[in-house]
Coordinates of C-alpha atoms in Angstrom, one line a residue:
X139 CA -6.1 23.9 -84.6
X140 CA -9.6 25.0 -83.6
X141 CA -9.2 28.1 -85.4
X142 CA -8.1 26.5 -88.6
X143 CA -11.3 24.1 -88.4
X144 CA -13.2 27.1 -88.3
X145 CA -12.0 28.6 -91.2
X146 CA -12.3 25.0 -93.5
X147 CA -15.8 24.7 -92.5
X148 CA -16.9 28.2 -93.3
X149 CA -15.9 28.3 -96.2
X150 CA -17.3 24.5 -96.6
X151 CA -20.4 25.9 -95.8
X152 CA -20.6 28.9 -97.5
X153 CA -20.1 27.5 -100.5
X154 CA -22.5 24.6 -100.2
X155 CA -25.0 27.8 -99.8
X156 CA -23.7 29.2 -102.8
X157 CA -24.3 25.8 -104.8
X158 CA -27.7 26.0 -102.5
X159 CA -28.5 29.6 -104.3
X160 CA -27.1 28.6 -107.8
X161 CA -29.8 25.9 -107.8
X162 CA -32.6 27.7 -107.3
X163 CA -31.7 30.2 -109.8
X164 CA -31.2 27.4 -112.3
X165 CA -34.7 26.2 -111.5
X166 CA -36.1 29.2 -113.8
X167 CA -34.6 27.6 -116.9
X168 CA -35.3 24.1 -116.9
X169 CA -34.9 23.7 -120.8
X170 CA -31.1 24.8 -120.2
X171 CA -30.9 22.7 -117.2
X172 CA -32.0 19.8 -118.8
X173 CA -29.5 20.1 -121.5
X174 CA -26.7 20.8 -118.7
X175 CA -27.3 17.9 -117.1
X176 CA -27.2 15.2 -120.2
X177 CA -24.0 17.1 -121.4
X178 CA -22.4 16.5 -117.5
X179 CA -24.3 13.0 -117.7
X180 CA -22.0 11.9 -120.6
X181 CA -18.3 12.7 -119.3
X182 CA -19.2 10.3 -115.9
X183 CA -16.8 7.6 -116.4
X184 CA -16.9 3.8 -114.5
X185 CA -13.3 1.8 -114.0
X186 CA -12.0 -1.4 -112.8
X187 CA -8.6 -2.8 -111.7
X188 CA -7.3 -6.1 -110.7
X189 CA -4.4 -7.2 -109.6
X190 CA -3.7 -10.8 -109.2
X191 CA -1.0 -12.8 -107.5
X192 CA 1.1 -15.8 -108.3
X193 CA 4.1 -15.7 -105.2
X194 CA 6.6 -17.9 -103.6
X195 CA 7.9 -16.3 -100.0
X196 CA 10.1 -17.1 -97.7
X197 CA 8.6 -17.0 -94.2
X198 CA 10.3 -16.0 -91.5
X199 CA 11.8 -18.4 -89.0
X200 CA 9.1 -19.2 -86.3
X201 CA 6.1 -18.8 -88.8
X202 CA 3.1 -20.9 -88.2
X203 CA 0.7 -22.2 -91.0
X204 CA -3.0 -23.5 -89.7
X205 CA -0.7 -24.5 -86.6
X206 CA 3.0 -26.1 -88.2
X207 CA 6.2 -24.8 -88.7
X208 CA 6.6 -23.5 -92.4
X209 CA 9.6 -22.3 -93.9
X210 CA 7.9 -20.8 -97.6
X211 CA 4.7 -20.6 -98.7
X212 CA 3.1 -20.4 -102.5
X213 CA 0.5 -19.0 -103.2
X214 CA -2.4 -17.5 -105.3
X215 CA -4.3 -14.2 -104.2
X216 CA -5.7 -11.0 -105.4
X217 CA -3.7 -8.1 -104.5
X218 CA -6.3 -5.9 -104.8
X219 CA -9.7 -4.9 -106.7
X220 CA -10.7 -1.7 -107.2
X221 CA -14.0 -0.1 -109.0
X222 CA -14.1 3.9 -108.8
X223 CA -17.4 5.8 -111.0
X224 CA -16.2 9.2 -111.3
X225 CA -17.0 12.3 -113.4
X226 CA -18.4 15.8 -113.2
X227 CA -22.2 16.3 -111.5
X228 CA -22.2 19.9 -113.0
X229 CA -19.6 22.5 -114.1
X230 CA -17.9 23.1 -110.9
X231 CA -18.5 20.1 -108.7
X232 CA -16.6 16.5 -109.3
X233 CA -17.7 13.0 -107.3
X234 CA -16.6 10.2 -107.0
X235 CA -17.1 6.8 -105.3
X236 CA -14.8 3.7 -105.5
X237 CA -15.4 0.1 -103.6
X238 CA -12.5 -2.8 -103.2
X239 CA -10.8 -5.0 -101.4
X240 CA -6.5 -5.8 -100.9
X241 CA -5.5 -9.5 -99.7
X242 CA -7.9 -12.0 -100.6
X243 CA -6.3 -15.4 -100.6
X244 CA -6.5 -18.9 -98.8
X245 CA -6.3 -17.3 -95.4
X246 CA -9.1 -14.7 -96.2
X247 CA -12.6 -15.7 -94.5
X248 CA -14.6 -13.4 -96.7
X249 CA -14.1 -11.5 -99.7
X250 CA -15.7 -8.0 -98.2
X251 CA -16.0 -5.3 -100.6
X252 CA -15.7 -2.0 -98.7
X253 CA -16.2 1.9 -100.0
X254 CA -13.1 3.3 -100.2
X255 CA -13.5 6.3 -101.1
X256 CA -16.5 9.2 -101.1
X257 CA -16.0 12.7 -102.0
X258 CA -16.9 16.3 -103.4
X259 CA -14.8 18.7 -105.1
X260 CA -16.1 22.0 -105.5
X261 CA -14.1 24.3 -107.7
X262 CA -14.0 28.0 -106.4
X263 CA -11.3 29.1 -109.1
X264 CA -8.6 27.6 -111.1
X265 CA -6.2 27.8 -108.5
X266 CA -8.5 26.6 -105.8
X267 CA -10.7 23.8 -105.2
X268 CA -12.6 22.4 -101.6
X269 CA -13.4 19.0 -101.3
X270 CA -14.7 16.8 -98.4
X271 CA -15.7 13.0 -97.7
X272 CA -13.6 9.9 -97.4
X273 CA -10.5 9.9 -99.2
X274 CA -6.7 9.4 -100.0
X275 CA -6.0 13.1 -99.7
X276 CA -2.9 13.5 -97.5
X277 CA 1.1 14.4 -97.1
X278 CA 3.6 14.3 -96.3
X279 CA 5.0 13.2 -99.9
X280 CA 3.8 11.7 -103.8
X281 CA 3.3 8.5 -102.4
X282 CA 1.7 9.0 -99.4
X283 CA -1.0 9.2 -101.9
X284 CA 0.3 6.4 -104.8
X285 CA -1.7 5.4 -107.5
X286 CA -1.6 1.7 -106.6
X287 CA -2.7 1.1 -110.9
X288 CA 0.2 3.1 -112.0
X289 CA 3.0 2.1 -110.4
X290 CA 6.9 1.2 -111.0
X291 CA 7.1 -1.9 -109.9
X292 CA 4.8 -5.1 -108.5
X293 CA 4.0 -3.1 -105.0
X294 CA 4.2 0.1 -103.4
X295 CA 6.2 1.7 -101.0
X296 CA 4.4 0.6 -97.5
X297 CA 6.5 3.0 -95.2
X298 CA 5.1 5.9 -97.3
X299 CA 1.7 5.1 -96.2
X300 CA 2.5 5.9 -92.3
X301 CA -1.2 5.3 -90.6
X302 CA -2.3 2.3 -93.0
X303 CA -4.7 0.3 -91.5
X304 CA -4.4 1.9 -88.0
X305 CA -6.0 5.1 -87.7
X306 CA -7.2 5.3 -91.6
X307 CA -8.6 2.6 -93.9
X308 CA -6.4 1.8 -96.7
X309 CA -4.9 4.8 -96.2
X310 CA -8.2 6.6 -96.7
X311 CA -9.7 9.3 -94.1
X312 CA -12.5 11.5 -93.2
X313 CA -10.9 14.9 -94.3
X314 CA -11.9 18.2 -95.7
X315 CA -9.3 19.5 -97.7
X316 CA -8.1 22.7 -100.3
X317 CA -5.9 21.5 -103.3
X318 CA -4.8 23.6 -106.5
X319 CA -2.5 24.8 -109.4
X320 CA -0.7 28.3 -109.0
X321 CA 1.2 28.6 -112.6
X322 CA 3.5 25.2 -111.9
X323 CA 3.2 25.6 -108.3
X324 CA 0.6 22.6 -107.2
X325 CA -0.5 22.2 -103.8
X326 CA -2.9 20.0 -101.3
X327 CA -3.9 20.6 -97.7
X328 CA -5.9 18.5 -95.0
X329 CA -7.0 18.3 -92.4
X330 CA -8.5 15.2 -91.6
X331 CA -10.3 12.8 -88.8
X332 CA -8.4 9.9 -88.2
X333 CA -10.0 6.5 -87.2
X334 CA -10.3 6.5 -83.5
X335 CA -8.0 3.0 -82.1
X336 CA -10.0 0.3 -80.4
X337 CA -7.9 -1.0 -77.8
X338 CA -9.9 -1.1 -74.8
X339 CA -6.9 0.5 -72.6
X340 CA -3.3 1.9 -72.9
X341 CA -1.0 -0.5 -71.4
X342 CA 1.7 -0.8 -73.8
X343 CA 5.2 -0.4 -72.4
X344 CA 6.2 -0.1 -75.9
X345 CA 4.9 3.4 -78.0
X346 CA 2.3 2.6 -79.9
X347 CA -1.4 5.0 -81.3
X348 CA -2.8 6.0 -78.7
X349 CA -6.6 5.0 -77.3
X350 CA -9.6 7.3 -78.6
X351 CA -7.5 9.8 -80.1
X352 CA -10.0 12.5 -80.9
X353 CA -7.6 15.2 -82.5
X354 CA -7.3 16.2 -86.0
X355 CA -4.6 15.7 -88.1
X356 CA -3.3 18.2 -90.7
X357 CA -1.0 17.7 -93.6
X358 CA 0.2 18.8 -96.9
X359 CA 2.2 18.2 -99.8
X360 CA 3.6 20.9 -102.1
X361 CA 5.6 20.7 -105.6
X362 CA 6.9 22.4 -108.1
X363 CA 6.9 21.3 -111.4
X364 CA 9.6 22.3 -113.7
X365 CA 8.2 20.4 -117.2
X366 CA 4.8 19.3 -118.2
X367 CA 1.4 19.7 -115.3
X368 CA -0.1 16.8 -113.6
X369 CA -3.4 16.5 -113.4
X370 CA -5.4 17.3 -110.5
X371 CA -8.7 15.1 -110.4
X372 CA -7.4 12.4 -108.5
X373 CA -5.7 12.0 -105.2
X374 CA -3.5 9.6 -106.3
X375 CA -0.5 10.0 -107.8
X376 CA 0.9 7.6 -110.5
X377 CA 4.3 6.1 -110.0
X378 CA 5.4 6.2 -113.3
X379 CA 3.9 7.6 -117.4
X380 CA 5.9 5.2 -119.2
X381 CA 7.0 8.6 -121.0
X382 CA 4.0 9.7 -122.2
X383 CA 4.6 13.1 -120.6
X384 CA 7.7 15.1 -119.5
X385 CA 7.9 15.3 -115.7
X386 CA 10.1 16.9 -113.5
X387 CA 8.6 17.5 -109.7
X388 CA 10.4 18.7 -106.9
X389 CA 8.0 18.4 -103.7
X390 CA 8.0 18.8 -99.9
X391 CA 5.4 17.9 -97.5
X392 CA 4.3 17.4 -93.4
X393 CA 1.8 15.6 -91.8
X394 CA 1.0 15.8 -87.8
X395 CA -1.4 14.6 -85.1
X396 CA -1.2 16.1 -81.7
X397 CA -1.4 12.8 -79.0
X398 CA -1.5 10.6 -81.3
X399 CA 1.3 8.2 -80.0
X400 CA 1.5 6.6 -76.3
X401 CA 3.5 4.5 -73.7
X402 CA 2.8 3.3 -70.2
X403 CA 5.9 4.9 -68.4
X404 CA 6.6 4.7 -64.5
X405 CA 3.5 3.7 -64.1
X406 CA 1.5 6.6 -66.2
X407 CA 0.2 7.0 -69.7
X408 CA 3.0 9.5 -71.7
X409 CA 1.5 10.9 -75.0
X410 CA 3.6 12.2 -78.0
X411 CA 2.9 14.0 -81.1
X412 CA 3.1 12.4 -84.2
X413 CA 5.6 14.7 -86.5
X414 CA 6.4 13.9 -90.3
X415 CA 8.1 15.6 -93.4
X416 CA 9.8 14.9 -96.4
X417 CA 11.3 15.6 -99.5
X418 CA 11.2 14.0 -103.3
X419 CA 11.8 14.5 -106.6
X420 CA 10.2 12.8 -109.3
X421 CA 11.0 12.4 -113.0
X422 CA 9.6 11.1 -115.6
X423 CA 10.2 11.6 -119.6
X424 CA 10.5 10.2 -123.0
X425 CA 14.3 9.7 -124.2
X426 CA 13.6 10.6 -128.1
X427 CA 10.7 12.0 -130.0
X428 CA 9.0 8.4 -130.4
X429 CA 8.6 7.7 -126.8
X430 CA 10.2 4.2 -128.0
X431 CA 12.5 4.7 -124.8
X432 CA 11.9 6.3 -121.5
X433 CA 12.9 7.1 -117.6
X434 CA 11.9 7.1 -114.2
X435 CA 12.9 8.3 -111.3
X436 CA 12.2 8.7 -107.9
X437 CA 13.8 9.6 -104.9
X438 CA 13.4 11.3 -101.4
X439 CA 14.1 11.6 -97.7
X440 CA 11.3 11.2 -95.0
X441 CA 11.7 12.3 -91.2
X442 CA 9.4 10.3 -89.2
X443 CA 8.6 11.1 -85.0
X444 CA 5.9 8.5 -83.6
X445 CA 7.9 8.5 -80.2
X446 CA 10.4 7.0 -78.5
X447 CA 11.3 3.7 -80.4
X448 CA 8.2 3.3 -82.4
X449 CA 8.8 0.3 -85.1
X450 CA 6.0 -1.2 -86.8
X451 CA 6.4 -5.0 -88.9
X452 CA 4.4 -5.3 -92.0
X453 CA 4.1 -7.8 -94.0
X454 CA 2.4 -7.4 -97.4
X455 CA -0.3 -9.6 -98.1
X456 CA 1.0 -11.6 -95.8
X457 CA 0.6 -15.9 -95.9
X458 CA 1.5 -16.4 -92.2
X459 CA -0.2 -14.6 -89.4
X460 CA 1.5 -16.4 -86.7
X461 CA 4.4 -17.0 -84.9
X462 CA 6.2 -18.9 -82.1
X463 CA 8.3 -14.9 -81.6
X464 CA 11.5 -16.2 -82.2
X465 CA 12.4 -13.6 -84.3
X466 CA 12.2 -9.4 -83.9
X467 CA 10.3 -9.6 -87.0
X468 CA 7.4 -11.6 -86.5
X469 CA 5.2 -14.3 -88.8
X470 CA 5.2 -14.4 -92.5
X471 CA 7.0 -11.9 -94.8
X472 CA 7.0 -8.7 -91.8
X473 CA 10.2 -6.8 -91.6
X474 CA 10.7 -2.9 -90.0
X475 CA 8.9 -1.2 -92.4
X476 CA 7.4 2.1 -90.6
X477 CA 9.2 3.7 -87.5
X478 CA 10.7 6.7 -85.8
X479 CA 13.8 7.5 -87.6
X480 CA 15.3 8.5 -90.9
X481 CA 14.2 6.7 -94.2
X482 CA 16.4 6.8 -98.1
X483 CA 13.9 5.6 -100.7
X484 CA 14.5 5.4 -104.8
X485 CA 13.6 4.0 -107.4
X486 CA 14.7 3.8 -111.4
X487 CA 13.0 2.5 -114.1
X488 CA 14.0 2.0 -117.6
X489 CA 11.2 1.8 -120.5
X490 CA 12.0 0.3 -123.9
X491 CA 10.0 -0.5 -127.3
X492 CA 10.3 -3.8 -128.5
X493 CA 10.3 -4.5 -132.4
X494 CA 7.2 -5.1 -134.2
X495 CA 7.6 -8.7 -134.1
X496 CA 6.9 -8.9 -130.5
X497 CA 3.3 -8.6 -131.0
X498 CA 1.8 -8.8 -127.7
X499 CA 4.3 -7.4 -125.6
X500 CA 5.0 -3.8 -126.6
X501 CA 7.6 -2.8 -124.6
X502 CA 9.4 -4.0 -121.1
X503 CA 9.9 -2.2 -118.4
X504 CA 13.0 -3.2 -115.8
X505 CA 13.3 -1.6 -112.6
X506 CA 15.2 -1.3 -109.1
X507 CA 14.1 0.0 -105.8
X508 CA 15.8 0.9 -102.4
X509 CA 14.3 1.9 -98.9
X510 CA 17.6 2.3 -96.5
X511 CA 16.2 3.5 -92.8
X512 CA 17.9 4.0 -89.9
X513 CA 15.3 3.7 -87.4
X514 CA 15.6 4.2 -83.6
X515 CA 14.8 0.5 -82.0
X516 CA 17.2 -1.1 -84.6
X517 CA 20.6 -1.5 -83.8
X518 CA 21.5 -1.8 -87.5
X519 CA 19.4 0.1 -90.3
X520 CA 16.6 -1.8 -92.4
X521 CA 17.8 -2.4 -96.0
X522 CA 15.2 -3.4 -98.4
X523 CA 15.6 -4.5 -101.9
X524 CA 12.9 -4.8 -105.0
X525 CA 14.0 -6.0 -108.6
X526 CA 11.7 -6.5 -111.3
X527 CA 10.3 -6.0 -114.7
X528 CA 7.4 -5.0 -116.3
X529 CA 6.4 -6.6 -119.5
X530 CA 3.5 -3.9 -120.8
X531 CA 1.0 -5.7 -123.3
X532 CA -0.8 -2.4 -123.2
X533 CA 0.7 0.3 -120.8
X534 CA -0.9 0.3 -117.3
X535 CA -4.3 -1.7 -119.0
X536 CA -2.8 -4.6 -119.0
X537 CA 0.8 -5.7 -117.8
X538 CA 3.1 -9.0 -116.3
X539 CA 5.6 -8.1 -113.8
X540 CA 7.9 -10.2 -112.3
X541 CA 9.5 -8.8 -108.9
X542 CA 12.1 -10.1 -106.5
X543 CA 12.3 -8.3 -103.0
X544 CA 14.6 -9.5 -100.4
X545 CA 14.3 -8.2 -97.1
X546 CA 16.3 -8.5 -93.5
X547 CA 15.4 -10.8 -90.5
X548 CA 16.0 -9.2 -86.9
X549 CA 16.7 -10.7 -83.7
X550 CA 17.0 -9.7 -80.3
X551 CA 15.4 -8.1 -77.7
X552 CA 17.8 -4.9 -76.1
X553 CA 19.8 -5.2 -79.1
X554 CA 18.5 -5.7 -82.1
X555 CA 20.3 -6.7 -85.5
X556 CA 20.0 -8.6 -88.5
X557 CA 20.9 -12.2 -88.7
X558 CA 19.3 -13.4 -91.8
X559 CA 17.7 -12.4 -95.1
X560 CA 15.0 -13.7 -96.9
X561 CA 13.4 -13.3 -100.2
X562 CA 10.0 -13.2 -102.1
X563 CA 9.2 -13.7 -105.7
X564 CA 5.9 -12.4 -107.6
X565 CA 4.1 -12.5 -110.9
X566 CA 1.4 -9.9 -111.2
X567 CA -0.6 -9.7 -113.8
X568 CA -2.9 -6.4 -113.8
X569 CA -5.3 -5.1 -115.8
X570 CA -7.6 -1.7 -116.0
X571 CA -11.3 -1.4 -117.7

């Protein structure tokens, strides 16, 4: 590992001296580097996105609300807010900045906007760029790195994002990293600097991060792509094109962190590596010349090691934070989403044009998603549904979808198993500047 770091931050270094040198020697034609830099000025580029939620939930049994047993909960909130200004500072370097927030609604105390994201991308070649900062760079698969304002349906897929909110911020992280296209070979490596975990000591019978982890944590993704190129700019990748290019990926990625799980055992501290990988395939393409209809498809397999029994409840944007623990999964709309196990994930959407005299709506969008994991701690496997459909006034600009996820209710304490379901209904609107 040391060596590796090495490596990244000579050649981080060495070519910040080069950029260093190529200054200076710009410095004796100041006319041409004037015009340079109002040409660059001009392709910088400022976006917004909302995302704004109407929902009715079914809380799981034992949620509190301000103190009283609720069993649902409506609610209004924004899903998230994000504004990113991006472009090119000259011909070879890229930056970019982007502030927001996720989950502001009536149990929110502030509506904080934090940076997000921070980085530099040099570009050595074609095939190879370096970048550094805080970012969404990582593997092990496409949406470990989602595009949260292109996606297939009203929320993405929260067991892809393995580390969110523990040892990264939104899934962001301190990371250097080398990313680039070889013919349709594309390809992104990291090594990053996880948040260190503030719990004062490591007392947890159960495994869980560990205390002050200081080690890195490399990753990668790698894909093939058998049809039209994605772009590289951005970390994140979009979860659907509504056909507006002919995609056909197949990818494979890792990601891994030396100590970065523990468990009070016998009386000692026992620290295990974190150890991920999976596989996808992603499609997405017009069905006729017209792009009137299209497809998209995702599926893949993850294989996720925290240690021994790891199982971590989420609850999206959740409108109950606590419980009387009557049930495995804990207050609000939580269920098993991230553990150590074996995780089944797809998704299909279906894209059609609608006649001219449909004048706002332009096309819908229906879709179906399925995460089926078989995780360690559960004695029966997690099964979680998401129906919806997109009603696209203008493509990912501006959009309605209505979703339906239902999603199981554990109980028990040696043995674990599902002894309920509930659901949740959402109306997103969303819209892009």
């Amino acid at each position: 590992m040391k060596k590796c770091l090495q490596i990244l931050l000579t050649l981080v270094f060495c070519n910040m001296s080069y950029v260093v040198v190529a200054a200076f020697e710009n410095d004796s034609t100041k006319e041409q580097s004037a015009l340079h830099d109002v040409h660059h000025l001009t392709s910088m580029k400022l976006s917004v996105t909302g995302q704004i939620w109407l929902r009715y939930t079914e809380l799981n049994p034992g949620s509190l609300v301000d103190g009283s047993y609720q069993t649902s909960s409506t609610d209004l909130s924004i899903r998230r807010f994000r504004m990113a200004f991006s472009g090119d500072v000259t011909e070879r370097v890229y930056a970019k900045i982007q502030v927001g927030l996720n989950n502001f609604n009536d149990l929110s105390k502030s509506s904080e906007i934090r940076l997000l994201d921070l980085l530099a991308v040099y570009k050595l070649c074609d095939q190879l760029y370096l970048g550094l900062g805080k970012n969404g760079y990582t593997g092990p698969s496409r949406y470990a790195s989602v595009a949260s304002g292109a996606m297939l349906g009203a929320d993405i897929p929260i067991f892809a994002l393995s580390t969110i909110n523990i040892s990264d911020d939104y899934l962001r992280k301190l990371s250097i990293f080398v990313k680039g296209d070889i013919g349709s070979f594309a390809y992104r490596l990291v090594l990053a600097k996880p948040n260190r975990i503030e719990r004062s000591v490591d007392t947890q019978e159960e495994t869980n991060f560990a205390r002050g982890n200081t080690e890195w944590q490399p990753s990668g993704y790698f894909k093939y792509q058998f049809l039209d190129k994605e772009g590289l700019t951005s970390a994140y990748m979009p979860g659907t094109y509504h056909g507006t290019k002919r995609i056909l990926n197949l990818g494979i990625g890792f990601l891994t962190q030396d100590k970065a799980m523990s468990r009070m055992f016998l009386a000692d501290t026992h620290y295990y590596r974190m150890n991920q990988w999976a596989v996808d395939l992603f499609a997405d393409f017009p069905l006729n010349h017209r792009n009137s209809q299209s497809v998209t498809f995702y599926g893949a397999y993850f294989n996720t090691d925290f240690g021994p029994d790891y199982v971590r409840m989420i609850g999206a944007n959740n409108p109950s934070i606590e419980s009387d623990g009557s049930v495995y999964n804990g207050a609000g709309n939580k269920y098993p989403s991230i553990g150590t196990g074996k995780v089944y994930y797809c998704q299909i959407g279906y894209r059609f044009a609608l006649p001219e005299r449909f004048e706002h709506v332009r096309a819908l969008q229906p879709y179906f998603h399925i995460q089926y994991a078989d995780y360690e701690r559960l004695n029966e496997p997690m099964k979680l549904y998401d129906i919806g459909i997109n009603l696209l006034f203008n493509g990912h600009r501006s959009k309605l979808t209505f979703g339906w996820q239902g999603r199981p209710v554990y109980e028990g304490i040696d043995h674990i198993n599902v002894t309920n379901r509930k659901n949740m209904y959402v109306m997103q609107y969303q819209f892009k500047l």
